[in-house]
Coordinates of C-alpha atoms in Angstrom, one line a residue:
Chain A
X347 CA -22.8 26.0 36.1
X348 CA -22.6 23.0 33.9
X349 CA -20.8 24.6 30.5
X350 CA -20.3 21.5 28.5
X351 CA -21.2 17.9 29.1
X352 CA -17.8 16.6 28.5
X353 CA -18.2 13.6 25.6
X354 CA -16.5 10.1 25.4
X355 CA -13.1 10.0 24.4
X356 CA -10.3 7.4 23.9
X357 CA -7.0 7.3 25.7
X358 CA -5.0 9.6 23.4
X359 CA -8.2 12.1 24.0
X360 CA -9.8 11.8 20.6
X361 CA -13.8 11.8 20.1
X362 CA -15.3 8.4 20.5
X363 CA -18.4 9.5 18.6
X364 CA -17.4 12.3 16.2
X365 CA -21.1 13.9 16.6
X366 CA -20.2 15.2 19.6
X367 CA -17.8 17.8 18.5
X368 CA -18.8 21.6 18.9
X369 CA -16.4 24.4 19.2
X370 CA -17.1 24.3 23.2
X371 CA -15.7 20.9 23.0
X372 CA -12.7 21.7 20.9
X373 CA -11.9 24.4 23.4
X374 CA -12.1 22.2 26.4
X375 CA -9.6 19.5 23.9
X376 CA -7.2 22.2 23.1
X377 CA -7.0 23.6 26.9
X378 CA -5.6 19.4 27.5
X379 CA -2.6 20.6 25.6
X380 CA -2.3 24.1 26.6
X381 CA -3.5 25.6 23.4
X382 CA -5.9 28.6 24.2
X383 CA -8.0 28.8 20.6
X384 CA -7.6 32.0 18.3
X385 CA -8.9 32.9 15.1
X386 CA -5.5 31.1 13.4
X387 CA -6.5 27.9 15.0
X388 CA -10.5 28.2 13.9
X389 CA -9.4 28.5 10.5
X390 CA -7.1 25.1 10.7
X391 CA -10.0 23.5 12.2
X392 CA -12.9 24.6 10.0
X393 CA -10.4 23.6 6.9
X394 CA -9.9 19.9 8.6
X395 CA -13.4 19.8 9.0
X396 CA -14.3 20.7 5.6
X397 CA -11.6 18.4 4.6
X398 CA -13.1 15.3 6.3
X399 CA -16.1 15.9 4.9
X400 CA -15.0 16.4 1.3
X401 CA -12.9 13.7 1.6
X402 CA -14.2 11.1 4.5
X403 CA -10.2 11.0 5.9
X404 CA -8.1 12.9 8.6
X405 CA -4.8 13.9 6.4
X406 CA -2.9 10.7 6.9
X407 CA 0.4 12.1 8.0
X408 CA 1.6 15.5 9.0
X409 CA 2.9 15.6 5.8
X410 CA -0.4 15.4 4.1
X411 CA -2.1 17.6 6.6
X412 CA 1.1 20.4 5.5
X413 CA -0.6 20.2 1.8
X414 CA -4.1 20.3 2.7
X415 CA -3.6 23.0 4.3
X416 CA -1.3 24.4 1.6
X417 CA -3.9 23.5 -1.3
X418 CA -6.8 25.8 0.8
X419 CA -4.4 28.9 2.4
X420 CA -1.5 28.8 0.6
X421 CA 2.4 28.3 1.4
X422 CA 2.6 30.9 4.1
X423 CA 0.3 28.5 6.5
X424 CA 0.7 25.3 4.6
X425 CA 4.2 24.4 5.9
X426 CA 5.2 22.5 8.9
X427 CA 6.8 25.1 11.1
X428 CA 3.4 27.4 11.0
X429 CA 1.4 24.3 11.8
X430 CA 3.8 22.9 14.8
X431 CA 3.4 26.5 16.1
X432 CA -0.3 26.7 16.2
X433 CA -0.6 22.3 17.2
X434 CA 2.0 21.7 19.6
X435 CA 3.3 18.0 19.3
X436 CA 2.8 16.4 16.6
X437 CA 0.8 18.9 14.7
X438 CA -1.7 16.5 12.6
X439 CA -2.3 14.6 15.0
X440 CA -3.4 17.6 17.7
X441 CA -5.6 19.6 15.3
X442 CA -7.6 16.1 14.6
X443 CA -8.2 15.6 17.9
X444 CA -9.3 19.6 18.9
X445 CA -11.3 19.2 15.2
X446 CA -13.1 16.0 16.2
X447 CA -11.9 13.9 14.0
X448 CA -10.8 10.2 14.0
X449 CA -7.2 9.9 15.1
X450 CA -4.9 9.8 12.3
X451 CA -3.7 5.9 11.2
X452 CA -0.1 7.2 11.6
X453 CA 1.0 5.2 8.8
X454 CA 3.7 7.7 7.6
Chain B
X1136 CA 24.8 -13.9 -17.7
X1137 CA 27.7 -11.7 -16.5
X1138 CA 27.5 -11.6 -13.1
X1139 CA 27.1 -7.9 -11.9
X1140 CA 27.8 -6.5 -8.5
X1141 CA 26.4 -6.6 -5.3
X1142 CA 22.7 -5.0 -5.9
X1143 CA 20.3 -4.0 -2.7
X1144 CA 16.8 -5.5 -2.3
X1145 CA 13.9 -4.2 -1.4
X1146 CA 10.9 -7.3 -1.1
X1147 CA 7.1 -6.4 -0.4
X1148 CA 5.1 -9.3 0.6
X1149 CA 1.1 -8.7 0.0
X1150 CA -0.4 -12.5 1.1
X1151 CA -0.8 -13.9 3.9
X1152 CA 0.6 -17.4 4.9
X1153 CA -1.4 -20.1 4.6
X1154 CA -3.6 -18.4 3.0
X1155 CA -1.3 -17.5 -0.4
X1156 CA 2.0 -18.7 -1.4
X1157 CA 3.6 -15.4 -1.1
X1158 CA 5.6 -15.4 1.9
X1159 CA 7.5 -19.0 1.3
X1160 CA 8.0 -17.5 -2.4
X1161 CA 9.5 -14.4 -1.1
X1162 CA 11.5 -16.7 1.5
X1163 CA 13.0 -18.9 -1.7
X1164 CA 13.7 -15.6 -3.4
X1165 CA 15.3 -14.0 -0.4
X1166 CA 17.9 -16.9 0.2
X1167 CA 18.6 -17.1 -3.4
X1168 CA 19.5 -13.5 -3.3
X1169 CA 21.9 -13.2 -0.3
X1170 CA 23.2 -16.9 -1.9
X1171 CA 24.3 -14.3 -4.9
X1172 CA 26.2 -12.5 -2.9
X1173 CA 23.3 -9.3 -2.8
X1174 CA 21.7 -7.8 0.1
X1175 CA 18.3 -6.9 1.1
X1176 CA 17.8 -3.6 2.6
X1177 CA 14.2 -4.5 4.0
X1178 CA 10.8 -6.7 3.9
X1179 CA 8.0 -5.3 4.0
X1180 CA 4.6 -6.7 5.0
X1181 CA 1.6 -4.9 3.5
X1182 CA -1.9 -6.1 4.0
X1183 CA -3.2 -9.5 4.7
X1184 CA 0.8 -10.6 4.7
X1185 CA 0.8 -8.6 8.1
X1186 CA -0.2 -12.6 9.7
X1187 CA 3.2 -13.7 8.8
X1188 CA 4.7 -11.1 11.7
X1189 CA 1.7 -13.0 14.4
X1190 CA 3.8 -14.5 16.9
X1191 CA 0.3 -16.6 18.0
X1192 CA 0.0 -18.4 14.3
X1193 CA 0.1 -22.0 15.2
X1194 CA 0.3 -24.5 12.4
X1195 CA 0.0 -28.6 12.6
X1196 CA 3.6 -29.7 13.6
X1197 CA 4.0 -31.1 10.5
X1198 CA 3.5 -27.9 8.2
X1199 CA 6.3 -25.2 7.8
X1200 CA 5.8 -22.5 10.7
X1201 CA 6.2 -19.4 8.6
X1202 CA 6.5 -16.9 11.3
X1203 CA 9.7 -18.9 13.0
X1204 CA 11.3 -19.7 9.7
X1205 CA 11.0 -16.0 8.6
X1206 CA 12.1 -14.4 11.9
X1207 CA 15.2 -17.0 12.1
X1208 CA 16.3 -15.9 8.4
X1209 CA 15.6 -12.3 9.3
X1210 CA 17.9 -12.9 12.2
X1211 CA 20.4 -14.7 10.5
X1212 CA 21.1 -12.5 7.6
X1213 CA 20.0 -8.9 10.0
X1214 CA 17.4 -7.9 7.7
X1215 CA 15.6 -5.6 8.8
X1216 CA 11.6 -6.3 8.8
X1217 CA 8.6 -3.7 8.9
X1218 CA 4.9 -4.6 9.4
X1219 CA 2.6 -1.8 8.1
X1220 CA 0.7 -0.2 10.6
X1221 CA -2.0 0.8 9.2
X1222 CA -2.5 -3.1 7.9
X1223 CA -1.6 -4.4 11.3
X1224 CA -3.6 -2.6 14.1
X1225 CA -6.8 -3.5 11.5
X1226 CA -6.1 -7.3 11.6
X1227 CA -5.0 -7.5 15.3
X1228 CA -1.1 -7.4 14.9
X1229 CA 0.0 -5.4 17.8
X1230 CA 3.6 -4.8 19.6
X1231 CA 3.5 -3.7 23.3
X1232 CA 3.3 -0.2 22.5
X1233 CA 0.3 -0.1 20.2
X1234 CA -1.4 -2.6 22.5
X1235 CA -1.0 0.1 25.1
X1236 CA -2.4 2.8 22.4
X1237 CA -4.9 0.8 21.9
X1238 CA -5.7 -0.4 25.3
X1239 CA -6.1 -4.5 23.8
X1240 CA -5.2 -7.4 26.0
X1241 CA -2.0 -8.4 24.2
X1242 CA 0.6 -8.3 21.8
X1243 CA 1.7 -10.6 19.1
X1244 CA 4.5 -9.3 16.8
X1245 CA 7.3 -11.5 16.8
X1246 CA 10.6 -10.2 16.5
X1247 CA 12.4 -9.0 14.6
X1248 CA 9.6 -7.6 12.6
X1249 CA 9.1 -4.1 13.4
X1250 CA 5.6 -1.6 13.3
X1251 CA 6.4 1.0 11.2
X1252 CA 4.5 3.0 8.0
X1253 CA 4.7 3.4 4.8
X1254 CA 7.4 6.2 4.8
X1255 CA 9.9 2.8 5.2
X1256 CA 8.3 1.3 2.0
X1257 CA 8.8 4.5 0.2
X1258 CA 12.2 4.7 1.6
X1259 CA 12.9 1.4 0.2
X1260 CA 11.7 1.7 -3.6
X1261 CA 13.4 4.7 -3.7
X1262 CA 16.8 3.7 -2.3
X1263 CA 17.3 0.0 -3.0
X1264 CA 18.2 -1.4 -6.5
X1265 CA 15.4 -3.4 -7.0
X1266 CA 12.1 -3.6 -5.5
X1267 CA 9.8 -6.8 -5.7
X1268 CA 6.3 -7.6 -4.8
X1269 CA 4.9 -10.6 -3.6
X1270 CA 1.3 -10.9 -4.0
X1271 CA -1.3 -13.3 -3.5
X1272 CA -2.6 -15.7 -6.4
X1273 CA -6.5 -14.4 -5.8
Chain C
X983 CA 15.0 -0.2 -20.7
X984 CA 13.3 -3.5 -21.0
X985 CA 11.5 -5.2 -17.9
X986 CA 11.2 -8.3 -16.2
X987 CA 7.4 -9.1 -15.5
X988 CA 6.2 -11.8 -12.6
X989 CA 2.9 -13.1 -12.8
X990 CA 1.7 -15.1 -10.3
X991 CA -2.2 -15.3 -11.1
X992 CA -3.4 -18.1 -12.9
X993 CA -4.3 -17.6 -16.8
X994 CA -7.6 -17.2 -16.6
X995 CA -7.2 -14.5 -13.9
X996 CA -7.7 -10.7 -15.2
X997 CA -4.9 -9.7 -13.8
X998 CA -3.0 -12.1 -16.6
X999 CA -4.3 -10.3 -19.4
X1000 CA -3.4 -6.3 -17.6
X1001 CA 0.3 -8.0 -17.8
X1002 CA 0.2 -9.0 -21.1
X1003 CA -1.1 -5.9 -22.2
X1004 CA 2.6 -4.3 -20.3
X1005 CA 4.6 -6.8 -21.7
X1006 CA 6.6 -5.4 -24.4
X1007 CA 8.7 -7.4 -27.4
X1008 CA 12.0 -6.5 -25.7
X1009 CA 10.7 -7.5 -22.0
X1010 CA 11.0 -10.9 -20.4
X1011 CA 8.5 -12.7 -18.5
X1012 CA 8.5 -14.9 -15.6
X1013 CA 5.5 -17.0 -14.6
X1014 CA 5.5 -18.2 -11.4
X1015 CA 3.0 -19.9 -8.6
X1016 CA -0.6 -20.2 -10.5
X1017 CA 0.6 -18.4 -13.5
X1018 CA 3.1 -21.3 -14.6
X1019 CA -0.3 -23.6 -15.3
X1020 CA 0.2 -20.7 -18.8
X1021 CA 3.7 -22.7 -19.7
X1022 CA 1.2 -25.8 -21.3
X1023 CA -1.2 -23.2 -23.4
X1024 CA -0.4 -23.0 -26.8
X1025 CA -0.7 -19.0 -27.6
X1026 CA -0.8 -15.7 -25.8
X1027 CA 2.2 -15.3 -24.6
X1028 CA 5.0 -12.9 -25.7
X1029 CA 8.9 -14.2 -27.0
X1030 CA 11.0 -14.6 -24.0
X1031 CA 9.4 -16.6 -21.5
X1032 CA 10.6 -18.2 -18.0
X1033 CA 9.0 -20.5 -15.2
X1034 CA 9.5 -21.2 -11.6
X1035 CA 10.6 -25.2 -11.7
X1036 CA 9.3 -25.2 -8.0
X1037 CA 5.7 -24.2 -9.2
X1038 CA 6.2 -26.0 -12.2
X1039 CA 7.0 -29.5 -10.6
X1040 CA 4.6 -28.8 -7.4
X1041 CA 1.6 -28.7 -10.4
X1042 CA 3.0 -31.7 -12.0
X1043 CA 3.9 -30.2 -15.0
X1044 CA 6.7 -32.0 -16.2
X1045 CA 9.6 -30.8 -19.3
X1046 CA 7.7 -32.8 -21.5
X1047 CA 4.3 -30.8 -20.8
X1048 CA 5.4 -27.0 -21.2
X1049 CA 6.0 -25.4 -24.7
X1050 CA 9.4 -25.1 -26.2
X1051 CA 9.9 -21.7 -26.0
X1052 CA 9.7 -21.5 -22.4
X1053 CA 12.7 -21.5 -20.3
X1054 CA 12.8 -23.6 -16.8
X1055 CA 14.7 -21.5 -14.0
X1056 CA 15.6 -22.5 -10.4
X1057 CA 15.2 -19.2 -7.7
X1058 CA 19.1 -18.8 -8.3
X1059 CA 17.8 -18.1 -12.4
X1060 CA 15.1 -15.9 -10.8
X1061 CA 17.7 -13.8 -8.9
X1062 CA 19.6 -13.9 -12.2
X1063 CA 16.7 -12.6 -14.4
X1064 CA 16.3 -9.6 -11.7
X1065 CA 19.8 -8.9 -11.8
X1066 CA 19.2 -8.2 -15.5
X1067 CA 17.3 -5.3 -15.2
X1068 CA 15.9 -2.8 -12.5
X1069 CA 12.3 -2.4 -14.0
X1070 CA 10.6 -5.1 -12.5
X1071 CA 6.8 -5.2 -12.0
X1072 CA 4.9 -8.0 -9.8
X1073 CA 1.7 -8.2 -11.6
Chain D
X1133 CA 11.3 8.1 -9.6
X1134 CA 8.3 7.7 -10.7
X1135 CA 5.5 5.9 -10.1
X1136 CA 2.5 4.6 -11.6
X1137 CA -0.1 2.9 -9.1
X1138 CA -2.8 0.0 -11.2
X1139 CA -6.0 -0.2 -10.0
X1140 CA -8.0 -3.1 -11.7
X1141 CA -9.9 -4.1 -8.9
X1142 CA -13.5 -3.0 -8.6
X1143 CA -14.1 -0.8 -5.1
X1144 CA -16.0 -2.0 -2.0
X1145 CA -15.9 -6.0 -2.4
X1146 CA -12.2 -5.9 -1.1
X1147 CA -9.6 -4.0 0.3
X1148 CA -6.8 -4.0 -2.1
X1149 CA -7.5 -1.2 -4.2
X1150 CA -7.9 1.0 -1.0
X1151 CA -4.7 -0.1 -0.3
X1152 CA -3.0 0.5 -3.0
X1153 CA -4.5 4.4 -2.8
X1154 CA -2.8 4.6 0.3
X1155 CA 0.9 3.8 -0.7
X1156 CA -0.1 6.0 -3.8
X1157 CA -0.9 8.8 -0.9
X1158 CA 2.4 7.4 1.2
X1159 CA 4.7 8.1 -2.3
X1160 CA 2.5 11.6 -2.8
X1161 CA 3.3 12.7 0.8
X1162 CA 7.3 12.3 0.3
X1163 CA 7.2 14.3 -2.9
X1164 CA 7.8 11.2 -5.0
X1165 CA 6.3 11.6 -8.7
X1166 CA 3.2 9.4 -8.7
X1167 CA 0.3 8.9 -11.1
X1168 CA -2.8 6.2 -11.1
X1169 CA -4.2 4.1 -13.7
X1170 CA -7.4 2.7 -13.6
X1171 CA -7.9 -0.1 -15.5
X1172 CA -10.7 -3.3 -16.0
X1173 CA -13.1 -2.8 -12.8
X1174 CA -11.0 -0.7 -11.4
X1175 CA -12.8 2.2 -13.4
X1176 CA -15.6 2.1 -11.3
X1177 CA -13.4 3.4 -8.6
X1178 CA -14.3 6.9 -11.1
X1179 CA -17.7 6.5 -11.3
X1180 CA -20.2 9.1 -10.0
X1181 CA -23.2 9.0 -7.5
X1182 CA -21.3 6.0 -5.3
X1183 CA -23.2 6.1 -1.7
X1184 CA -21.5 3.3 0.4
X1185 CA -23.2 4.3 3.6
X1186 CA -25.3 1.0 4.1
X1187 CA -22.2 -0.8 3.5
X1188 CA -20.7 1.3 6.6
X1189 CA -17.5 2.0 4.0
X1190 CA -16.0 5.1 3.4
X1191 CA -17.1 7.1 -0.2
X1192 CA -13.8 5.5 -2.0
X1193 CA -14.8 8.5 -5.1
X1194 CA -14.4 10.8 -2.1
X1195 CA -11.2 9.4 -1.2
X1196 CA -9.8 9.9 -4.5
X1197 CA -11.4 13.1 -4.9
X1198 CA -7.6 14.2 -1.9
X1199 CA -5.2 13.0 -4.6
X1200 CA -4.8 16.2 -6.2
X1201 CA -4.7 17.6 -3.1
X1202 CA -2.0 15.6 -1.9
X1203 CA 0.2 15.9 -5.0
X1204 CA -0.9 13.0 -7.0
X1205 CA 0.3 14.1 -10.1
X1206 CA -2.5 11.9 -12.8
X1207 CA -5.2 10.2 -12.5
X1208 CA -5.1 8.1 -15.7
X1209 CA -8.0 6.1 -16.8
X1210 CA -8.4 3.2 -19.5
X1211 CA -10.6 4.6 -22.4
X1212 CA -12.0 0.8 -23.5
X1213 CA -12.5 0.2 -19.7
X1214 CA -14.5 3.0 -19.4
X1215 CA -16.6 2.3 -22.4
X1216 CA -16.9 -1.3 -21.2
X1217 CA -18.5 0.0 -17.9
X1218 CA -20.7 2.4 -19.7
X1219 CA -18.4 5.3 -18.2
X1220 CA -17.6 8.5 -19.9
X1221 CA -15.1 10.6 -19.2
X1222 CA -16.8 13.7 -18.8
X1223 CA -19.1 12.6 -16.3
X1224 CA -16.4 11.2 -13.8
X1225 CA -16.4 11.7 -10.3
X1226 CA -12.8 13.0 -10.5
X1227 CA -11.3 14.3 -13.2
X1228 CA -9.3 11.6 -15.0
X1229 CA -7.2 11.9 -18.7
X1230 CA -8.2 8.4 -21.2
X1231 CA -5.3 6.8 -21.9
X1232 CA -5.1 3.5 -24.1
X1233 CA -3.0 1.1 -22.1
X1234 CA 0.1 -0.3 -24.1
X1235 CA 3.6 -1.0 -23.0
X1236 CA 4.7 2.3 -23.8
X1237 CA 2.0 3.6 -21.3
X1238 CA 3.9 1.8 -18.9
X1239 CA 7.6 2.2 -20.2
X1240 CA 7.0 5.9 -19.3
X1241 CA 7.3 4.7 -15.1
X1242 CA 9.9 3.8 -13.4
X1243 CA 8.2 2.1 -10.6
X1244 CA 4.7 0.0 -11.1
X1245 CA 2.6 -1.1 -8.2
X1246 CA -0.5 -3.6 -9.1
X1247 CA -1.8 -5.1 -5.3

């Protein structure tokens, strides 16, 4: 069984080529840092994703990523401690990576 | 003028060296403040001024090395000095730990400038007296 | 609050003319670098008016070249000028 | 404190103006009161249909288009620019208020950032 071809990533684990993201590739991503994907997490992901194409950027900071996310779902998910729950670490910075998107510039 | 107490500065410098007069501006300025008897809270290097932190820059020896002469008045007077991240990793300014990130064959930041975002620069305008720019002529 | 404006661009430069358009009656402005090349022009520029001697001399523009109005300051007058107010803008 | 960032560079030929959205973004993302004025060329950051995808740059109308999003409170933009560049208001790619740019315009800031 071969499930998923696993793609090219850089040394903090992000997608080299962002075209090869698919949800089997998130999940193998998330796994990395012992997330196990549920429907809370999709909807995080499918908004970053919709985000970065709107907007051609991955939230710059966690603090931006806390208002995207508070501009699409409101305050209840749009605030830090919800987010740090769902992306353990540093929360922008882990939901780019599982959503295939280019590793946050950090510059916050 | 009355002289009025001991304010805190804030300076921004925008152009390179040798490429703008904006760093040895904002050096003049800098000595003339603390010779006032103010402080400066922080410099900040944003954009192509992010050069002025590269410990590699090497001049002719009879032109002003910018890098030395602004590290040894950063030194002397403890002013703390931030290189923008985002500006730096782009034009190949790099301490040993973004180096690593990065996985490039060196680094170049010479002390005491520091890697650091924007958050310091908002910190700054927000919590010094007065905030100054120096930006390239062009 | 008045403000202290710094231009550095040359007169020509667009970015002269955007700090103009800021500069109100009450506010001072200090040419500096390319912009003191403004200090010989007869017109367009507002009452209170400094230059940077350093940028002024380096040019070779000497006290006899630069209008009347305008006002020659060492970085210690610079310090001065920003100790005068805290709205400062670097155009 | 608030801020008021200038943009009165045209996009895509340099950097700056991308750079000065970013510490707009920086002062948006610690809560800080911040608005942007586009003024000269820098009104074509506004202007519809841009397609940078030759030039292998990022959509800078797209860019924009997170202010809100972020918190940016205005996105102010200089009538006679606009009608300089053949803009109208109505038709830009983010919604922006016309302002006429005097020192009062700027009086009303406590912090100004031109790159």
């Amino acid at each position: 069984m071969n499930p998923v071809a696993e793609p090219k990533r850089n040394n903090e684990g992000f997608l080299e080529n962002p075209a090869d993201w698919s949800p089997d590739v998130a999940v193998i991503i998330a796994a990395e840092s012992d997330l196990s994907l549920e429907d809370k997490h999709w909807e995080i992901i499918w908004l970053l994703r919709e985000f970065y194409k709107l907007h051609e950027i991955s939230p710059p900071s966690n603090r931006l990523f806390v208002k995207a996310v508070k501009e699409r779902l409101g305050e209840g998910k749009g605030n830090s401690v919800y987010l740090m729950q769902l992306f353990t670490g540093k929360p922008a910075k882990t939901a780019c990576r599982v959503a295939g998107l280019p590793r946050p510039t950090n510059c916050l | 003028m009355p002289k009025t107490t001991a304010l805190s500065f804030t300076l921004i410098i925008t152009g390179a060296p040798y490429v703008s007069q904006a760093p040895q501006t904002a050096l003049e300025f800098a000595r003339a403040v603390i010779a006032a008897g103010h402080r400066i809270d922080r410099v900040f290097l944003y954009g192509d001024a992010v050069h002025l932190a590269s410990t590699l820059a090497c001049a002719p020896s009879d032109e002003p090395q910018w890098t030395q002469i602004w590290s040894e008045f950063l030194e002397t007077h403890r002013v703390p000095a931030i290189v923008c991240i985002a500006s730096a990793l782009r034009r190949g300014v790099l301490d040993e730990k973004e180096q690593k990130r990065y996985q490039r064959p060196a680094h170049n930041l010479e002390p005491p400038f520091e890697i650091a975002g924007l958050g310091e620069w908002v910190e700054g305008t927000v919590s010094s007296d007065r905030t100054l720019y120096f930006h390239p002529t062009d | 609050m008045p403000s202290l404006h710094i231009v550095n661009k040359a007169p020509d430069h667009a970015r002269f003319q955007t700090c103009l358009a800021a500069v109100a009656d009450e506010d001072t402005l200090l040419l500096t670098e390319n912009a003191v090349l403004a200090a010989v022009m007869a017109q367009g520029l507002p009452g209170t008016v400094f230059a940077l001697s350093a940028d002024l001399e380096a040019r070779g523009l000497a006290p006899a070249d630069i209008m009347a109005n305008i006002g020659r300051i060492d970085f210690a007058g610079f310090v001065s000028l920003t100790e005068a107010t805290s709205r400062i803008i670097s155009w | 404190m608030t801020a008021l960032v200038v943009i009165d560079r045209a996009p895509y030929g340099d950097w700056r103006g991308r750079e000065a959205v970013d510490m707009g973004f920086s002062l948006a993302a610690f809560d800080q009161p911040v608005s942007f004025l586009f003024t000269g060329p820098g009104v074509n950051w506004l202007r519809m249909g841009q397609d940078a995808t030759e030039l292998s740059q990022k959509n800078l109308a797209r860019q924009l288009g997170a202010a809100a999003i972020f918190g940016v409170e205005a996105l102010l933009v200089d009538h006679k620019a606009l009608a300089a560049y053949q803009l109208s208001v109505d038709t830009l790619s983010s919604p922006a208020q016309p302002v006429t740019v005097s020192p009062g315009l700027y009086g009303q800031y406590d912090h100004i950032l031109c790159l």
